[in-house]
JSON list of C-alpha atoms in Angstrom, two decimals:
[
{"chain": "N", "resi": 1, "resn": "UNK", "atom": "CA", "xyz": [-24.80, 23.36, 13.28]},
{"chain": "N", "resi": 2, "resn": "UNK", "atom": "CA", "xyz": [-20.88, 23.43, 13.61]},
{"chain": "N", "resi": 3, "resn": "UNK", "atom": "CA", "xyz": [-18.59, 25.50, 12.43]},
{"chain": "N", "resi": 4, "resn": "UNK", "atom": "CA", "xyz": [-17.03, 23.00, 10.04]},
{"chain": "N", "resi": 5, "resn": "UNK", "atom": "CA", "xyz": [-20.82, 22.96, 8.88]},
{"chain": "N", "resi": 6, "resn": "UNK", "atom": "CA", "xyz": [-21.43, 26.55, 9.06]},
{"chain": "N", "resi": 7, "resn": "UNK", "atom": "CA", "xyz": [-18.05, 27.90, 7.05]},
{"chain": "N", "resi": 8, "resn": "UNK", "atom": "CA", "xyz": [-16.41, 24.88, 5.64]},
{"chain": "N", "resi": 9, "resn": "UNK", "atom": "CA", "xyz": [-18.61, 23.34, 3.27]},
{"chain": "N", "resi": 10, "resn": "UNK", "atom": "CA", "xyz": [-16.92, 23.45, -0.03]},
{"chain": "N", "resi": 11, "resn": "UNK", "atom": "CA", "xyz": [-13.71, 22.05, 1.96]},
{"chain": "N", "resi": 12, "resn": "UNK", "atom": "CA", "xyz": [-12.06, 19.20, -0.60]},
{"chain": "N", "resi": 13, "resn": "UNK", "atom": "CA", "xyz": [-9.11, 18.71, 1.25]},
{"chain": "N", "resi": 14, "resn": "UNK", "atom": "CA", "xyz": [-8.20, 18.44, 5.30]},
{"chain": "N", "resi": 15, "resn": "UNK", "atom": "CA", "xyz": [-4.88, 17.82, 6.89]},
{"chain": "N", "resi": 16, "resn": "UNK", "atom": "CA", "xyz": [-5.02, 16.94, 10.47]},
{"chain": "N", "resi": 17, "resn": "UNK", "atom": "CA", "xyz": [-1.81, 14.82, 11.10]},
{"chain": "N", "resi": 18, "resn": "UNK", "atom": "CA", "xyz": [-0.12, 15.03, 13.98]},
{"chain": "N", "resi": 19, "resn": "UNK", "atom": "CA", "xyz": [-2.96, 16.76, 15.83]},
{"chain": "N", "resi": 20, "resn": "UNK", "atom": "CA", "xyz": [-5.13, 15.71, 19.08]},
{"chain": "N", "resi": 21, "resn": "UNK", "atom": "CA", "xyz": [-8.73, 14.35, 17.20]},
{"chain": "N", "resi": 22, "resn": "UNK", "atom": "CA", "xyz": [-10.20, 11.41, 18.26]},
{"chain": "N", "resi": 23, "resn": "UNK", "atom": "CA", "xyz": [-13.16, 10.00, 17.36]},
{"chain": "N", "resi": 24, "resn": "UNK", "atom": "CA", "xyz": [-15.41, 11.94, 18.64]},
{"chain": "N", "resi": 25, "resn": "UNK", "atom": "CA", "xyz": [-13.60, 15.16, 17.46]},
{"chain": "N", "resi": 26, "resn": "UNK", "atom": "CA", "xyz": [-14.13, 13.25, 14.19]},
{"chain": "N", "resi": 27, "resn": "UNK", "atom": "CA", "xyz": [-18.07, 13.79, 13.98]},
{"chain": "N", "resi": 28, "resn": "UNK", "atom": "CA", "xyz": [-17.80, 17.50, 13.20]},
{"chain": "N", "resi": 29, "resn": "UNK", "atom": "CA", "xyz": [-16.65, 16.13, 9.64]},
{"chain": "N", "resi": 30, "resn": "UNK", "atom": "CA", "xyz": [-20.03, 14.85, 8.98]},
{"chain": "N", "resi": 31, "resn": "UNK", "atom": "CA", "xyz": [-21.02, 17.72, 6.72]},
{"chain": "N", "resi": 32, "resn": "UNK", "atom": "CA", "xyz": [-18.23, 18.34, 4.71]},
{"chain": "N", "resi": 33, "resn": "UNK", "atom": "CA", "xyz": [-19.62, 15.93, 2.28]},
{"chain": "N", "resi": 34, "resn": "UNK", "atom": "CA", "xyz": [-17.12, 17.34, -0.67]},
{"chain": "N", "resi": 35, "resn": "UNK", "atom": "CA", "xyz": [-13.87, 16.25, 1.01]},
{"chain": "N", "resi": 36, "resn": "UNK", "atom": "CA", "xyz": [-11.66, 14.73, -1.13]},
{"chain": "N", "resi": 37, "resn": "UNK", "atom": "CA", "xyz": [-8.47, 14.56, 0.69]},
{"chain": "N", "resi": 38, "resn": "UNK", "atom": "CA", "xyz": [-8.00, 13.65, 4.44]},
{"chain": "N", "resi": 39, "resn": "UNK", "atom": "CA", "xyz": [-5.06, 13.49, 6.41]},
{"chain": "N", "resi": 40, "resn": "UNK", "atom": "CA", "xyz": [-6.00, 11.45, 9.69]},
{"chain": "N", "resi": 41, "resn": "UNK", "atom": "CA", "xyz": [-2.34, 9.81, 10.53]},
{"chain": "N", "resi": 42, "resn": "UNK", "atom": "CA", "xyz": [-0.70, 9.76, 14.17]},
{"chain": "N", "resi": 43, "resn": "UNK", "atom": "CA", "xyz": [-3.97, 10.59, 15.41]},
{"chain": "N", "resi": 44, "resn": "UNK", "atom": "CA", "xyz": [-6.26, 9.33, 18.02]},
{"chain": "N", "resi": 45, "resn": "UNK", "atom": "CA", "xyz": [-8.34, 8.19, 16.11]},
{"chain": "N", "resi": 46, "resn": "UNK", "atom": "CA", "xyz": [-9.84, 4.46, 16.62]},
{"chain": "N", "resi": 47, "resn": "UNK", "atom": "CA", "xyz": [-12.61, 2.29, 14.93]},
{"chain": "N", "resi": 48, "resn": "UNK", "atom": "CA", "xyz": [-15.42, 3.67, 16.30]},
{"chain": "N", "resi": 49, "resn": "UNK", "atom": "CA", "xyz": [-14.86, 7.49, 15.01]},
{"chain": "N", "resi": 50, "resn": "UNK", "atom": "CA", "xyz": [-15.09, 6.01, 11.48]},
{"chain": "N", "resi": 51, "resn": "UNK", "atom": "CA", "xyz": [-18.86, 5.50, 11.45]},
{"chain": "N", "resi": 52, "resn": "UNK", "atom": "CA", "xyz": [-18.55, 9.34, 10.72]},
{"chain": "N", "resi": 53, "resn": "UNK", "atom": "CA", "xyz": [-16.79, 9.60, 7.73]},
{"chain": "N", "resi": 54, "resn": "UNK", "atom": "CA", "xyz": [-19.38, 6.97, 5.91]},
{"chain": "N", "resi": 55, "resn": "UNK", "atom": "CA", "xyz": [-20.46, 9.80, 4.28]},
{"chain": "N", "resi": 56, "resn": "UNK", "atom": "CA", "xyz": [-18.13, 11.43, 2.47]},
{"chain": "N", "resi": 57, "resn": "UNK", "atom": "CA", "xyz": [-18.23, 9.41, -0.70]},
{"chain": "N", "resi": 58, "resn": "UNK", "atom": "CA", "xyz": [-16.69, 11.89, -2.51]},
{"chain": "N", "resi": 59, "resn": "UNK", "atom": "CA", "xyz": [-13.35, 10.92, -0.65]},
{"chain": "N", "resi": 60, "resn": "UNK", "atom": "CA", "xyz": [-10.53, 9.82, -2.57]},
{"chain": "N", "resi": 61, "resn": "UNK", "atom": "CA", "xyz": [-7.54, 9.72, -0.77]},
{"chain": "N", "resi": 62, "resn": "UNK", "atom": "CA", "xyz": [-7.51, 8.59, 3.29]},
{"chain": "N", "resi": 63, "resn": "UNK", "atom": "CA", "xyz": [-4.37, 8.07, 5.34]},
{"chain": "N", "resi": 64, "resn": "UNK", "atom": "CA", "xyz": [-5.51, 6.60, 8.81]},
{"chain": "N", "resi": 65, "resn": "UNK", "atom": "CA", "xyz": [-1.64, 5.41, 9.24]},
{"chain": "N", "resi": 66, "resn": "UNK", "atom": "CA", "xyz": [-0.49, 5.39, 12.68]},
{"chain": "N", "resi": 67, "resn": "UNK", "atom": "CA", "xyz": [-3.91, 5.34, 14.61]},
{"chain": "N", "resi": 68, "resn": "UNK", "atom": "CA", "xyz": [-5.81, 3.04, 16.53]},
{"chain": "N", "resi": 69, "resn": "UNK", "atom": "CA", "xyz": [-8.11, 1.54, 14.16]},
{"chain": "N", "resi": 70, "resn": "UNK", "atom": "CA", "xyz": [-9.27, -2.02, 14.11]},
{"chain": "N", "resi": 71, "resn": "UNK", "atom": "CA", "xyz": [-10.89, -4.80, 11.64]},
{"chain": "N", "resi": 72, "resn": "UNK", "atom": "CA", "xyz": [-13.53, -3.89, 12.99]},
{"chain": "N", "resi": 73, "resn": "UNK", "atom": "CA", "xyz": [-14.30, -0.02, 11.68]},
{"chain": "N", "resi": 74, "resn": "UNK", "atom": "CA", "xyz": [-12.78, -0.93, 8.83]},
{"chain": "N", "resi": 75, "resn": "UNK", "atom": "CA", "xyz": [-16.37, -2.35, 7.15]},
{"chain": "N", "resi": 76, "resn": "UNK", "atom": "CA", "xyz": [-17.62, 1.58, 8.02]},
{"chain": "N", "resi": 77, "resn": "UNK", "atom": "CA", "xyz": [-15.05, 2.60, 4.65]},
{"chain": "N", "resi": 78, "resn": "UNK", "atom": "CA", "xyz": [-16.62, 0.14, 2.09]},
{"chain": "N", "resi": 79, "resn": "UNK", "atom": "CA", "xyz": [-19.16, 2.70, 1.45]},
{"chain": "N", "resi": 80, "resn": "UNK", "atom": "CA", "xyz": [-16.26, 4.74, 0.30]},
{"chain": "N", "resi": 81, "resn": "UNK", "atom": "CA", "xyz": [-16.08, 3.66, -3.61]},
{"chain": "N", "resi": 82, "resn": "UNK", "atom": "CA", "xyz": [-14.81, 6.93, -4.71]},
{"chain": "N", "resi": 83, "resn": "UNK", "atom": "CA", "xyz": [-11.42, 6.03, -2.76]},
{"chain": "N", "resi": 84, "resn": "UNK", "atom": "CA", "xyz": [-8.28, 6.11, -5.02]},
{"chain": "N", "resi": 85, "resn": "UNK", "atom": "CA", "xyz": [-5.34, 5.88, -2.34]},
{"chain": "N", "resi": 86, "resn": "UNK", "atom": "CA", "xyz": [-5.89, 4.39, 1.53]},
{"chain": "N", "resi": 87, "resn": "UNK", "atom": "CA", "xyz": [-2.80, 4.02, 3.84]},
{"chain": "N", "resi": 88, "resn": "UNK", "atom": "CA", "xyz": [-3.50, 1.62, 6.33]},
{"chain": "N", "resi": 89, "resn": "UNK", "atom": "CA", "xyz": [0.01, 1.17, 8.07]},
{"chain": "N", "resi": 90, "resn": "UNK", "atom": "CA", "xyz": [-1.56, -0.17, 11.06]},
{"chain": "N", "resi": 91, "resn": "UNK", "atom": "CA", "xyz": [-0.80, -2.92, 13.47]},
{"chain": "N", "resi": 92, "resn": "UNK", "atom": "CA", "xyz": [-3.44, -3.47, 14.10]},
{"chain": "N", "resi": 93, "resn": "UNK", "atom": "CA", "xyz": [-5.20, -4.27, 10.50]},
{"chain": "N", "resi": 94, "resn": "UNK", "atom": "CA", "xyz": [-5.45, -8.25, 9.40]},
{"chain": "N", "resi": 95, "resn": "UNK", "atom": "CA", "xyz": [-6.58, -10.01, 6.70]},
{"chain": "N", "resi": 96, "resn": "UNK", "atom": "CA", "xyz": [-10.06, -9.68, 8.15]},
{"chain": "N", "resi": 97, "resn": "UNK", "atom": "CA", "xyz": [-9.93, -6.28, 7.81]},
{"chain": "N", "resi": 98, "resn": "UNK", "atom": "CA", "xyz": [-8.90, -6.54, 4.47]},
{"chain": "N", "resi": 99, "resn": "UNK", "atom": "CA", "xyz": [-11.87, -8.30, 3.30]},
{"chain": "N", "resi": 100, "resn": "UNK", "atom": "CA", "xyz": [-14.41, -5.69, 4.23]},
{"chain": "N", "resi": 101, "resn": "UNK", "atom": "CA", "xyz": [-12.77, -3.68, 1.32]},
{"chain": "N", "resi": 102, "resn": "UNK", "atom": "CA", "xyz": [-12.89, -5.39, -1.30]},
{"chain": "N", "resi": 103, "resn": "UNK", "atom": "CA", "xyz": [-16.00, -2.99, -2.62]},
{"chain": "N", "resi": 104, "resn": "UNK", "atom": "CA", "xyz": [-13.47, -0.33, -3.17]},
{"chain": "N", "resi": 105, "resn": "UNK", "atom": "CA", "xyz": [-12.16, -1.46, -6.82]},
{"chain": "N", "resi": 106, "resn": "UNK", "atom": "CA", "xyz": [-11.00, 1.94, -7.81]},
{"chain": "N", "resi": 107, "resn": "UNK", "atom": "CA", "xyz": [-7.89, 2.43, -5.45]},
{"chain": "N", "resi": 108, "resn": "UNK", "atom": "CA", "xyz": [-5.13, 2.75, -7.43]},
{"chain": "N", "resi": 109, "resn": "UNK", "atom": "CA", "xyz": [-2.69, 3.14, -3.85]},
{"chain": "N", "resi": 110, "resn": "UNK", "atom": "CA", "xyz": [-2.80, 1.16, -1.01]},
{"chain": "N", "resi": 111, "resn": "UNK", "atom": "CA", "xyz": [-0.47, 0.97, 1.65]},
{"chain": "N", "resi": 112, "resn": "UNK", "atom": "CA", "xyz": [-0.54, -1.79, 4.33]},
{"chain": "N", "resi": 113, "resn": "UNK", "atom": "CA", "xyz": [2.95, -1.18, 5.18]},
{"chain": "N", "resi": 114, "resn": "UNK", "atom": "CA", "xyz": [3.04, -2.23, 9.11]},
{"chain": "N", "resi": 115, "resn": "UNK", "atom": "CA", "xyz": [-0.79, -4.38, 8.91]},
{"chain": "N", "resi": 116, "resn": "UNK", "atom": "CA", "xyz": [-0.54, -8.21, 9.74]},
{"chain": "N", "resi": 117, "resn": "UNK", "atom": "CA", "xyz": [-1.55, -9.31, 5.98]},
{"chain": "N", "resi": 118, "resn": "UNK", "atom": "CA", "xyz": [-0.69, -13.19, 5.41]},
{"chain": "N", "resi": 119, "resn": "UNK", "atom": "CA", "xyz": [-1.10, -15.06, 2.32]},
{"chain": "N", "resi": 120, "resn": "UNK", "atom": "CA", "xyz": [-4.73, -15.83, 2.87]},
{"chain": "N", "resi": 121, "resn": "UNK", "atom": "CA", "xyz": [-5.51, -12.44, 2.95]},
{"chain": "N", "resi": 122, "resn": "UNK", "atom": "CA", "xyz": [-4.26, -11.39, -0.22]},
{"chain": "N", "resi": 123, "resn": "UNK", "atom": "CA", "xyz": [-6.73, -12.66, -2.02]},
{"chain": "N", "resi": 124, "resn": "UNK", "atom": "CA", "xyz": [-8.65, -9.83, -1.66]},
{"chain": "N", "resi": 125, "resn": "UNK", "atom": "CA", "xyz": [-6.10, -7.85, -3.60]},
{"chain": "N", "resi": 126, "resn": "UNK", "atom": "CA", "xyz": [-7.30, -9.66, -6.63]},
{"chain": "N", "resi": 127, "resn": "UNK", "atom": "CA", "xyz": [-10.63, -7.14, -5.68]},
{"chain": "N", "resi": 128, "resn": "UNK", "atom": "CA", "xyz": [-7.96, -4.53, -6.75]},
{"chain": "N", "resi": 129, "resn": "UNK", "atom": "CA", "xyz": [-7.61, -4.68, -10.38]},
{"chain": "N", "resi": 130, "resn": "UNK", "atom": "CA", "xyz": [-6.70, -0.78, -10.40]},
{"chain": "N", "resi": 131, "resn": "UNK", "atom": "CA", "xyz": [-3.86, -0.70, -7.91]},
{"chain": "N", "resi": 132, "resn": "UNK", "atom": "CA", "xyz": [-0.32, 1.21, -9.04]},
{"chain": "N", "resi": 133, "resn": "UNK", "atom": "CA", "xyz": [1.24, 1.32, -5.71]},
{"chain": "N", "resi": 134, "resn": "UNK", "atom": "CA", "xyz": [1.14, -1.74, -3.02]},
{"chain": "N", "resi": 135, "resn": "UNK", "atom": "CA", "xyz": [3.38, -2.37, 0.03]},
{"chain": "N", "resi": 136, "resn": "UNK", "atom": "CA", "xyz": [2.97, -4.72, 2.50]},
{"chain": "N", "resi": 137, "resn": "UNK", "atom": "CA", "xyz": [5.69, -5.22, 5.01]},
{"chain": "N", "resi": 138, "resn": "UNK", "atom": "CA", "xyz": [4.20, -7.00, 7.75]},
{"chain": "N", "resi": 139, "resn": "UNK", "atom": "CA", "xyz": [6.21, -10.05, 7.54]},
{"chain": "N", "resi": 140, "resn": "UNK", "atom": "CA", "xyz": [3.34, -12.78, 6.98]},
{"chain": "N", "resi": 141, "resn": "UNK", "atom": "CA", "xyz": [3.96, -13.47, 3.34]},
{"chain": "N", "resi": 142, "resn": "UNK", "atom": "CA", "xyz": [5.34, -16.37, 1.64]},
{"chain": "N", "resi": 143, "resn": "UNK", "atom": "CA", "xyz": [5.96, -17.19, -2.05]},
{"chain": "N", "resi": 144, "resn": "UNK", "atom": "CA", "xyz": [2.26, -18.23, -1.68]},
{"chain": "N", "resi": 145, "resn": "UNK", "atom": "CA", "xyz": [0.76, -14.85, -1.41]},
{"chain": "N", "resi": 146, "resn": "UNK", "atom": "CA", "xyz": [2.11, -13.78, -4.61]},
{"chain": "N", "resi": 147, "resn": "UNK", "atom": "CA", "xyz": [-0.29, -16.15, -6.81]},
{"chain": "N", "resi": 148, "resn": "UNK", "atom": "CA", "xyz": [-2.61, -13.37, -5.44]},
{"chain": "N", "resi": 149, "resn": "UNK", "atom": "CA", "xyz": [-0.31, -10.01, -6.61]},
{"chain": "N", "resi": 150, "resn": "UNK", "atom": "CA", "xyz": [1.42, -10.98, -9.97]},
{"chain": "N", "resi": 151, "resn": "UNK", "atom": "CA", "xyz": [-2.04, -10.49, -11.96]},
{"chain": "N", "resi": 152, "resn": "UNK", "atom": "CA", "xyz": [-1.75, -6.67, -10.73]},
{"chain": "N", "resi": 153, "resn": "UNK", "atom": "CA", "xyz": [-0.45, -5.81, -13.70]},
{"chain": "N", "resi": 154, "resn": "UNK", "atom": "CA", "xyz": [-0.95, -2.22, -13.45]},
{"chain": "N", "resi": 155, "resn": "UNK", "atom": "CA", "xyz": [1.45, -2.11, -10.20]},
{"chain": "N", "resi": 156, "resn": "UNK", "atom": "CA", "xyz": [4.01, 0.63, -10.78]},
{"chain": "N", "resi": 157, "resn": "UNK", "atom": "CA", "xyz": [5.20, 0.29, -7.38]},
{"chain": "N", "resi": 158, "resn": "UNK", "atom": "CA", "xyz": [5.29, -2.67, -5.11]},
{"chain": "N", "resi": 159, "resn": "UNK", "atom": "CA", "xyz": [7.13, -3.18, -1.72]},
{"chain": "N", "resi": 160, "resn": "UNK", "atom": "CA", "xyz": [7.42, -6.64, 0.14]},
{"chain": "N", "resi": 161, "resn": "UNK", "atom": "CA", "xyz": [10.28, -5.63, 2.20]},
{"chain": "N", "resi": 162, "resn": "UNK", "atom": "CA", "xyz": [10.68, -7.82, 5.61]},
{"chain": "N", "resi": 163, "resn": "UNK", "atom": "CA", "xyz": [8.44, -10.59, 4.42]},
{"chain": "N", "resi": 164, "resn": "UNK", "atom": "CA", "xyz": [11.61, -12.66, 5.23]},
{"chain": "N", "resi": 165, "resn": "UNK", "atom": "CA", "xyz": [10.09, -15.92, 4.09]},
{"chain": "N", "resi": 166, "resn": "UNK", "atom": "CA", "xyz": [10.18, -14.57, 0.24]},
{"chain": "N", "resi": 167, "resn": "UNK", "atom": "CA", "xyz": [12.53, -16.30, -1.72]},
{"chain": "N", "resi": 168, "resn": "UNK", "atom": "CA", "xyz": [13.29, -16.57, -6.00]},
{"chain": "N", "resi": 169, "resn": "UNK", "atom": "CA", "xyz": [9.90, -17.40, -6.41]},
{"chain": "N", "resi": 170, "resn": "UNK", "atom": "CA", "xyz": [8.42, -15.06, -5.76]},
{"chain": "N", "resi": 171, "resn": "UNK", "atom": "CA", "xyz": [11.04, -12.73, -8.25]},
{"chain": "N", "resi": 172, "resn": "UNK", "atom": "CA", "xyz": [9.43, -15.54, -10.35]},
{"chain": "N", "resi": 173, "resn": "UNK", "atom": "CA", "xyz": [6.05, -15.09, -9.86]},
{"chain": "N", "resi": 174, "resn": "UNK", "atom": "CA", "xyz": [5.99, -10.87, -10.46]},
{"chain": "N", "resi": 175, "resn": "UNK", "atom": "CA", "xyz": [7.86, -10.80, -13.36]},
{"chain": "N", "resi": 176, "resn": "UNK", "atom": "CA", "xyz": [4.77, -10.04, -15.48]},
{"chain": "N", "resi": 177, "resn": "UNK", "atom": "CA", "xyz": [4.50, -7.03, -13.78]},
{"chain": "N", "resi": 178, "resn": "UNK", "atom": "CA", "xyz": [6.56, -5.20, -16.81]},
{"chain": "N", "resi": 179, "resn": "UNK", "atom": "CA", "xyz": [4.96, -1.83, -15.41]},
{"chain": "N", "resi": 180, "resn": "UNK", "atom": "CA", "xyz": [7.19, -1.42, -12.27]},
{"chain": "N", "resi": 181, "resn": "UNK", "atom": "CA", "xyz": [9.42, 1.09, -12.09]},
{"chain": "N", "resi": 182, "resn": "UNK", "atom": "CA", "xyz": [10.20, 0.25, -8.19]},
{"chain": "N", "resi": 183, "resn": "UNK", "atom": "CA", "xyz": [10.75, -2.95, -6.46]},
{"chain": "N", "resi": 184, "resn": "UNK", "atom": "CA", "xyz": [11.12, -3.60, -2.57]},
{"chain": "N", "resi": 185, "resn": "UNK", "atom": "CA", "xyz": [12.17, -7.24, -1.37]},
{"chain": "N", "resi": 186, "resn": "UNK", "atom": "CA", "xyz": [14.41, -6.33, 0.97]},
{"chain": "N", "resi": 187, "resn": "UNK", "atom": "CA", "xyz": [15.10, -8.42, 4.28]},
{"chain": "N", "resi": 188, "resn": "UNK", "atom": "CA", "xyz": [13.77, -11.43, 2.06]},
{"chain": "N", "resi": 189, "resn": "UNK", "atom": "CA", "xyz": [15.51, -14.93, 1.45]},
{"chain": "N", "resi": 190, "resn": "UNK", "atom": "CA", "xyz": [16.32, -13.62, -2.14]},
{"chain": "N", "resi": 191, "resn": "UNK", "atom": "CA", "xyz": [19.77, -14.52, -4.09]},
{"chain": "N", "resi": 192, "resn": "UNK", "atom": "CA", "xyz": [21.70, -13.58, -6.76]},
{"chain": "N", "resi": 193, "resn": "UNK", "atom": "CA", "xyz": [20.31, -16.52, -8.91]},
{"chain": "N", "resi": 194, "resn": "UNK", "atom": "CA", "xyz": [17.16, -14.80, -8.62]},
{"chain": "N", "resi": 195, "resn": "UNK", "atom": "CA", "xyz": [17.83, -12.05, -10.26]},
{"chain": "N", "resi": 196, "resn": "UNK", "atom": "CA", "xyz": [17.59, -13.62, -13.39]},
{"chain": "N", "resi": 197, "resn": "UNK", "atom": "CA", "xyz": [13.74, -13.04, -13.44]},
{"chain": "N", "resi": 198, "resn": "UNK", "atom": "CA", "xyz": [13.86, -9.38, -13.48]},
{"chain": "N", "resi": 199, "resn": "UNK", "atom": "CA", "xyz": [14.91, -9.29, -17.09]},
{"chain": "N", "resi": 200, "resn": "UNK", "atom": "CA", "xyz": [11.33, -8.65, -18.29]},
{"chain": "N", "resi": 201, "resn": "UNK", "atom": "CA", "xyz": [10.78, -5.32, -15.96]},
{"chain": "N", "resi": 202, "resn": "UNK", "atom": "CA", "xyz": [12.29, -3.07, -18.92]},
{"chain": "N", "resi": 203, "resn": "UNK", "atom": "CA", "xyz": [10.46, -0.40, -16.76]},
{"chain": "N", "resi": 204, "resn": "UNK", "atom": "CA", "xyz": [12.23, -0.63, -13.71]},
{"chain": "N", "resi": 205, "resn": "UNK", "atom": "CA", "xyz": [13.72, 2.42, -12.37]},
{"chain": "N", "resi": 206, "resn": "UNK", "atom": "CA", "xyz": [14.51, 1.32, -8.57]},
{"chain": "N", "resi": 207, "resn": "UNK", "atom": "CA", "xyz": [15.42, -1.67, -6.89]},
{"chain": "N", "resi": 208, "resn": "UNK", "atom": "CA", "xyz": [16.11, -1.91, -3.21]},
{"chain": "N", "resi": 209, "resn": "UNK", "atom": "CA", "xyz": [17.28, -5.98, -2.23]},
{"chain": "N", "resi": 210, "resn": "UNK", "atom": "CA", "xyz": [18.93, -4.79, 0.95]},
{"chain": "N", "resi": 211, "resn": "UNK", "atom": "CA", "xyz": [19.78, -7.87, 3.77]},
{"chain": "N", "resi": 212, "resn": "UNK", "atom": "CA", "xyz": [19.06, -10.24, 1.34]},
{"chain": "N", "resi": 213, "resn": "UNK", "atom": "CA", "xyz": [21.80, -12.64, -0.39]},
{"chain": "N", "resi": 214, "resn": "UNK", "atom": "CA", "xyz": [22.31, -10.60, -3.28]},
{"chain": "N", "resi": 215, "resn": "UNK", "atom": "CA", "xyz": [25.72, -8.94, -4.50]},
{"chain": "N", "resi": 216, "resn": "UNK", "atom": "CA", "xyz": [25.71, -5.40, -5.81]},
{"chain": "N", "resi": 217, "resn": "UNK", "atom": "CA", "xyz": [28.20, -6.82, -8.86]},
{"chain": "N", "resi": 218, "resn": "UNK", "atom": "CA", "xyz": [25.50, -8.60, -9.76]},
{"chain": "N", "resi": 219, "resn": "UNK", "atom": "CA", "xyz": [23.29, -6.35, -10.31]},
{"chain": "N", "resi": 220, "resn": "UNK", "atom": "CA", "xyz": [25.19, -4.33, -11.44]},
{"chain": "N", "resi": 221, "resn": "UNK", "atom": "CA", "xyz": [25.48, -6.47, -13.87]},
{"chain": "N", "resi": 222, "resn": "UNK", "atom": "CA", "xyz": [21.70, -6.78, -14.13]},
{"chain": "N", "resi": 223, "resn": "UNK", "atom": "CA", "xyz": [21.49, -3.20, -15.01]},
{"chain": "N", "resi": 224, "resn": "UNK", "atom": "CA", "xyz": [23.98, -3.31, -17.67]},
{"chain": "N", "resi": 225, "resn": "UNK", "atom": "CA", "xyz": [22.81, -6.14, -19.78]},
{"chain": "N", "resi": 226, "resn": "UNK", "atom": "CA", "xyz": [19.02, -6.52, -19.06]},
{"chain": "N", "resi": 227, "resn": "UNK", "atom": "CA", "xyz": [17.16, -3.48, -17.01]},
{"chain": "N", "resi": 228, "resn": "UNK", "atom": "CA", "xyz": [18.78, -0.17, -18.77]},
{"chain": "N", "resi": 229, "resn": "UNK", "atom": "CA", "xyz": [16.61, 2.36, -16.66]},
{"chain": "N", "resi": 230, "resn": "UNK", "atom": "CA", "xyz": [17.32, 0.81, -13.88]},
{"chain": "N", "resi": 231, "resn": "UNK", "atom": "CA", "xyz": [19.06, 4.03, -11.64]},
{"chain": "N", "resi": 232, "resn": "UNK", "atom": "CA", "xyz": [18.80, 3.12, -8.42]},
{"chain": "N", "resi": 233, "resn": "UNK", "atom": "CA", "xyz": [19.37, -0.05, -6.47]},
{"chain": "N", "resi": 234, "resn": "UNK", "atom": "CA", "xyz": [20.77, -1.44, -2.82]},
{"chain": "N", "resi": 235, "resn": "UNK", "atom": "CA", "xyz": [23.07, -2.92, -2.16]},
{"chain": "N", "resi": 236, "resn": "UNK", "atom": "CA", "xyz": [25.27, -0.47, -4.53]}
]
């Protein structure tokens, strides 16, 4: 027996960021079946040290951002249905990977910042009923992709920054999302007529447009007649 085995048991919650684990350090994990939290990002970690953490369904938070994993470790996580948040800022996670997923309907945070997600593969965000926080900033969206995010409608926080196809349609298409407090297009083919669409997201607290074709007197003027909470925004 190990010594995570032997004195860690009743762990919940593990922080290993930063540190030298690969995937075979990994297997000592195996019996701390109570984890709930675990840190795993800018580690060595690949695909094939996730086969040990099928176990821990009590997880509910994993951040494997920065690592080495693949599509194909990913299916080893859909065991995981206690999962509530997942980072996933990989390069090297597609739409594939995505897919294998889809079983975990009660993450409420999921964060595909630097993954290669195109349209096609959001449609296995429409799996994700639950979700409150979503980025994806890979660059492979279009307006298209967002027939699969504006029926989120619990998002709270969404980032599509450096999808630069994006344009006013896609403002369009997520302004049912009257829950968001923070918006991210930046780096996007957005414009000031655009803006227009936001007048529904009473709830918005941030908005970041940065690189795009948008004036700050604008929204300024956004703020003042339409989005009242509305306290921070770029350009300023």
């Amino acid at each position: 027996m190990d010594i995570f085995s032997l004195y860690l048991t009743n762990l919940e919650s593990l922080n290993l960021d930063s540190c030298k684990i690969g995937d075979e350090g990994l297997a000592n994990l195996t019996g701390l079946t109570l984890l709930k939290n675990l840190e795993l990002s800018d580690t060595q970690v690949g695909s094939n040290g996730l086969c040990h953490l099928s176990g821990l369904i009590h997880l509910e938070s994993l951040n494997l951002s920065f690592t080495s994993v693949t599509d194909s470790g990913l299916k080893r996580l859909s065991g995981l249905t206690s999962l509530r948040s997942l980072n996933l800022d990989v390069h090297n996670v597609t739409d594939a990977g995505l897919a294998v997923l889809t079983s975990l309907t009660k993450l409420t945070n999921l964060d595909l910042f630097g993954a290669r997600i195109s349209d096609s593969g959001t449609k296995s965000l429409r799996c994700f009923k639950n979700l409150q926080s979503l980025e994806i900033c890979g660059g492979g969206l279009t307006d298209s992709g967002l027939q699969n995010i504006k029926d989120l409608v619990s998002l709270k926080l969404l980032s599509l920054s450096q999808n630069y196809d994006l344009s006013n349609k896609s403002l369009e298409m997520i302004s049912g999302l009257t829950a968001l407090v923070s918006l991210n297009v930046s780096n996007s083919q957005i414009t000031n007529e655009g803006l227009h669409y936001l007048k529904p997201l009473k709830n918005l607290r941030s908005l970041s447009l940065e690189s795009c074709m948008v004036t700050a007197s604008e929204i300024k003027k956004l703020q003042m007649t339409a989005l009242p909470n509305l306290v921070n925004y770029r350009p300023e």
